[in-house]
Amino acid sequence: DAKTTQPPSMDCAEGRAANLPCNHSTISGNEYVYWYRQIHSQGPQYIIHGLKNNETNEMASLIITEDRKSSTLILPHATLRDTAVYYCIVRVAFEAGANNLFFGTGTRLTVIP
Amino acid sequence: DGGITQSPKYLFRKEGQNVTLSCEQNLNHDAMYWYRQDPGQGLRLIYYSQIVNDFQKGDIAEGYSVSREKKESFPLTVTSAQKNPTAFYLCASSRTAGNQPQHFGDGTRLSIL
């Protein structure tokens, strides 16, 4: 799986958009970008994933650059409950043996009142 | 609601004792996984199962055992052979087709008495 680089921490004012960047310059053509978040002492929560097109769901938007070397997770209106560690992961689609999710250190997002 | 249930939330083990962590899912997912998370670190894969009655070792299987007798259940036993069992244990499940994400339970925190 490709290595990802994320800033260790970010702050965001409540009600504003939170833009979390991720670099994955060695991503392969068949690797997807996944985003999870983890609130202290809870299991990781799946947010969104994509291959090359921008994606949006009820939680967030995912913007992937045209060369796929980086992406940005956007939380459109951050709330205090969005305070968590956010992980960007790149991996191939499910296949035998490729089952591990490599969680790096992620970005600790703090939403400020 | 559909989801993954892990129990207990907290578990204490005496030296030389085996303990079993429960994981149940009602998402009708074929694949299930066990991860271990140590403080400030990412997830490490212990075991995974793609289908009933079959499972594979992950990166750190030594000192652990699993069974998959039912599709919805994937219990993990931490044996006395696991010398450093104190950790946060996470169970996940997913479909086995394409790019489907893994969904996680809320974890079991295991400590040694």
PDB file of C-alpha atoms in Angstrom, chain B:
ATOM      1  CA  ASP B   1     -29.499  -0.739  13.490  1.00  0.00           C
ATOM      2  CA  GLY B   2     -26.842  -2.629  11.526  1.00  0.00           C
ATOM      3  CA  GLY B   3     -23.379  -2.647  12.951  1.00  0.00           C
ATOM      4  CA  ILE B   4     -20.568  -4.407  14.746  1.00  0.00           C
ATOM      5  CA  THR B   5     -20.787  -5.180  18.438  1.00  0.00           C
ATOM      6  CA  GLN B   6     -17.727  -5.891  20.520  1.00  0.00           C
ATOM      7  CA  SER B   7     -17.890  -7.067  24.097  1.00  0.00           C
ATOM      8  CA  PRO B   8     -16.862  -6.522  26.743  1.00  0.00           C
ATOM      9  CA  LYS B   9     -15.740  -2.893  26.501  1.00  0.00           C
ATOM     10  CA  TYR B  10     -13.134  -3.446  29.221  1.00  0.00           C
ATOM     11  CA  LEU B  11     -11.465  -6.731  30.133  1.00  0.00           C
ATOM     12  CA  PHE B  12      -8.854  -7.684  32.686  1.00  0.00           C
ATOM     13  CA  ARG B  13      -6.637 -10.719  32.412  1.00  0.00           C
ATOM     14  CA  LYS B  14      -4.623 -12.452  35.058  1.00  0.00           C
ATOM     15  CA  GLU B  15      -1.202 -13.835  34.272  1.00  0.00           C
ATOM     16  CA  GLY B  16      -1.420 -17.226  32.568  1.00  0.00           C
ATOM     17  CA  GLN B  17      -5.084 -16.850  31.709  1.00  0.00           C
ATOM     18  CA  ASN B  18      -6.755 -17.072  28.320  1.00  0.00           C
ATOM     19  CA  VAL B  19      -9.491 -14.546  27.557  1.00  0.00           C
ATOM     20  CA  THR B  20     -11.937 -14.353  24.661  1.00  0.00           C
ATOM     21  CA  LEU B  21     -13.135 -11.143  23.037  1.00  0.00           C
ATOM     22  CA  SER B  22     -16.481 -11.219  21.285  1.00  0.00           C
ATOM     23  CA  CYS B  23     -17.280  -9.668  17.902  1.00  0.00           C
ATOM     24  CA  GLU B  24     -20.700  -9.903  16.263  1.00  0.00           C
ATOM     25  CA  GLN B  25     -21.902  -8.198  13.091  1.00  0.00           C
ATOM     26  CA  ASN B  26     -25.339  -7.985  11.482  1.00  0.00           C
ATOM     27  CA  LEU B  27     -24.180  -6.320   8.283  1.00  0.00           C
ATOM     28  CA  ASN B  28     -24.155  -9.606   6.346  1.00  0.00           C
ATOM     29  CA  HIS B  29     -20.466  -9.073   5.599  1.00  0.00           C
ATOM     30  CA  ASP B  30     -18.368 -12.051   4.533  1.00  0.00           C
ATOM     31  CA  ALA B  31     -15.016 -10.729   5.749  1.00  0.00           C
ATOM     32  CA  MET B  32     -14.084 -10.014   9.353  1.00  0.00           C
ATOM     33  CA  TYR B  33     -10.852  -8.763  10.927  1.00  0.00           C
ATOM     34  CA  TRP B  34      -9.123  -8.318  14.242  1.00  0.00           C
ATOM     35  CA  TYR B  35      -6.689  -5.464  14.835  1.00  0.00           C
ATOM     36  CA  ARG B  36      -4.630  -4.376  17.786  1.00  0.00           C
ATOM     37  CA  GLN B  37      -3.948  -0.706  18.546  1.00  0.00           C
ATOM     38  CA  ASP B  38      -1.282   0.406  20.997  1.00  0.00           C
ATOM     39  CA  PRO B  39      -1.178   3.959  22.415  1.00  0.00           C
ATOM     40  CA  GLY B  40      -0.261   6.557  19.830  1.00  0.00           C
ATOM     41  CA  GLN B  41       0.129   3.953  17.115  1.00  0.00           C
ATOM     42  CA  GLY B  42      -1.772   2.703  14.120  1.00  0.00           C
ATOM     43  CA  LEU B  43      -3.600  -0.585  13.732  1.00  0.00           C
ATOM     44  CA  ARG B  44      -1.872  -3.926  13.302  1.00  0.00           C
ATOM     45  CA  LEU B  45      -3.720  -6.877  11.780  1.00  0.00           C
ATOM     46  CA  ILE B  46      -3.937  -9.999  13.955  1.00  0.00           C
ATOM     47  CA  TYR B  47      -6.244 -12.332  11.986  1.00  0.00           C
ATOM     48  CA  TYR B  48      -8.782 -12.062   9.227  1.00  0.00           C
ATOM     49  CA  SER B  49     -11.464 -14.280   7.739  1.00  0.00           C
ATOM     50  CA  GLN B  50     -12.978 -14.040   4.295  1.00  0.00           C
ATOM     51  CA  ILE B  51     -15.533 -16.790   4.717  1.00  0.00           C
ATOM     52  CA  VAL B  52     -17.016 -19.078   7.342  1.00  0.00           C
ATOM     53  CA  ASN B  53     -14.686 -21.814   8.590  1.00  0.00           C
ATOM     54  CA  ASP B  54     -11.637 -20.140   7.084  1.00  0.00           C
ATOM     55  CA  PHE B  55      -9.222 -17.565   8.510  1.00  0.00           C
ATOM     56  CA  GLN B  56      -5.711 -16.308   7.882  1.00  0.00           C
ATOM     57  CA  LYS B  57      -2.931 -14.947  10.071  1.00  0.00           C
ATOM     58  CA  GLY B  58      -2.171 -11.269   9.897  1.00  0.00           C
ATOM     59  CA  ASP B  59       1.039  -9.497  10.848  1.00  0.00           C
ATOM     60  CA  ILE B  60       1.002 -10.293  14.583  1.00  0.00           C
ATOM     61  CA  ALA B  61      -0.905 -13.578  15.035  1.00  0.00           C
ATOM     62  CA  GLU B  62       1.426 -15.149  17.620  1.00  0.00           C
ATOM     63  CA  GLY B  63      -0.310 -15.640  20.970  1.00  0.00           C
ATOM     64  CA  TYR B  64      -3.794 -15.233  19.491  1.00  0.00           C
ATOM     65  CA  SER B  65      -6.391 -17.633  18.091  1.00  0.00           C
ATOM     66  CA  VAL B  66      -9.721 -17.177  16.306  1.00  0.00           C
ATOM     67  CA  SER B  67     -12.669 -19.170  15.024  1.00  0.00           C
ATOM     68  CA  ARG B  68     -15.299 -18.460  12.391  1.00  0.00           C
ATOM     69  CA  GLU B  69     -18.105 -20.950  12.861  1.00  0.00           C
ATOM     70  CA  LYS B  70     -20.833 -18.460  11.931  1.00  0.00           C
ATOM     71  CA  LYS B  71     -20.853 -15.653   9.403  1.00  0.00           C
ATOM     72  CA  GLU B  72     -21.827 -13.063  11.979  1.00  0.00           C
ATOM     73  CA  SER B  73     -19.321 -14.027  14.679  1.00  0.00           C
ATOM     74  CA  PHE B  74     -15.512 -13.872  14.857  1.00  0.00           C
ATOM     75  CA  PRO B  75     -14.255 -14.283  18.450  1.00  0.00           C
ATOM     76  CA  LEU B  76     -10.621 -13.639  19.341  1.00  0.00           C
ATOM     77  CA  THR B  77      -8.827 -15.536  22.123  1.00  0.00           C
ATOM     78  CA  VAL B  78      -5.816 -13.916  23.704  1.00  0.00           C
ATOM     79  CA  THR B  79      -3.783 -16.796  25.050  1.00  0.00           C
ATOM     80  CA  SER B  80      -1.240 -16.882  27.852  1.00  0.00           C
ATOM     81  CA  ALA B  81       1.422 -17.122  25.140  1.00  0.00           C
ATOM     82  CA  GLN B  82       0.787 -13.461  24.260  1.00  0.00           C
ATOM     83  CA  LYS B  83       3.299 -11.781  26.544  1.00  0.00           C
ATOM     84  CA  ASN B  84       2.210  -8.194  25.993  1.00  0.00           C
ATOM     85  CA  PRO B  85      -1.569  -8.344  25.619  1.00  0.00           C
ATOM     86  CA  THR B  86      -2.413  -4.922  27.034  1.00  0.00           C
ATOM     87  CA  ALA B  87      -3.905  -3.016  24.100  1.00  0.00           C
ATOM     88  CA  PHE B  88      -7.071  -1.771  22.443  1.00  0.00           C
ATOM     89  CA  TYR B  89      -8.566  -4.524  20.264  1.00  0.00           C
ATOM     90  CA  LEU B  90     -10.705  -3.636  17.264  1.00  0.00           C
ATOM     91  CA  CYS B  91     -12.917  -5.871  15.177  1.00  0.00           C
ATOM     92  CA  ALA B  92     -13.968  -4.918  11.658  1.00  0.00           C
ATOM     93  CA  SER B  93     -15.991  -6.364   8.819  1.00  0.00           C
ATOM     94  CA  SER B  94     -16.433  -5.723   5.127  1.00  0.00           C
ATOM     95  CA  ARG B  95     -17.858  -7.069   1.926  1.00  0.00           C
ATOM     96  CA  THR B  96     -15.334  -8.961  -0.159  1.00  0.00           C
ATOM     97  CA  ALA B  97     -16.148  -7.359  -3.493  1.00  0.00           C
ATOM     98  CA  GLY B  98     -14.322  -4.438  -5.045  1.00  0.00           C
ATOM     99  CA  ASN B  99     -13.449  -1.382  -3.014  1.00  0.00           C
ATOM    100  CA  GLN B 100     -15.775  -1.840  -0.054  1.00  0.00           C
ATOM    101  CA  PRO B 101     -14.521  -0.208   3.155  1.00  0.00           C
ATOM    102  CA  GLN B 102     -14.055  -1.924   6.485  1.00  0.00           C
ATOM    103  CA  HIS B 103     -16.413  -0.942   9.283  1.00  0.00           C
ATOM    104  CA  PHE B 104     -15.277  -1.114  12.891  1.00  0.00           C
ATOM    105  CA  GLY B 105     -16.721  -1.910  16.281  1.00  0.00           C
ATOM    106  CA  ASP B 106     -16.054   0.271  19.329  1.00  0.00           C
ATOM    107  CA  GLY B 107     -13.268  -1.927  20.621  1.00  0.00           C
ATOM    108  CA  THR B 108     -12.301  -3.861  23.747  1.00  0.00           C
ATOM    109  CA  ARG B 109      -9.625  -2.513  26.038  1.00  0.00           C
ATOM    110  CA  LEU B 110      -7.641  -5.381  27.583  1.00  0.00           C
ATOM    111  CA  SER B 111      -5.450  -4.885  30.625  1.00  0.00           C
ATOM    112  CA  ILE B 112      -3.307  -7.193  32.731  1.00  0.00           C
ATOM    113  CA  LEU B 113      -3.940  -7.501  36.458  1.00  0.00           C
TER     114      LEU B 113
END
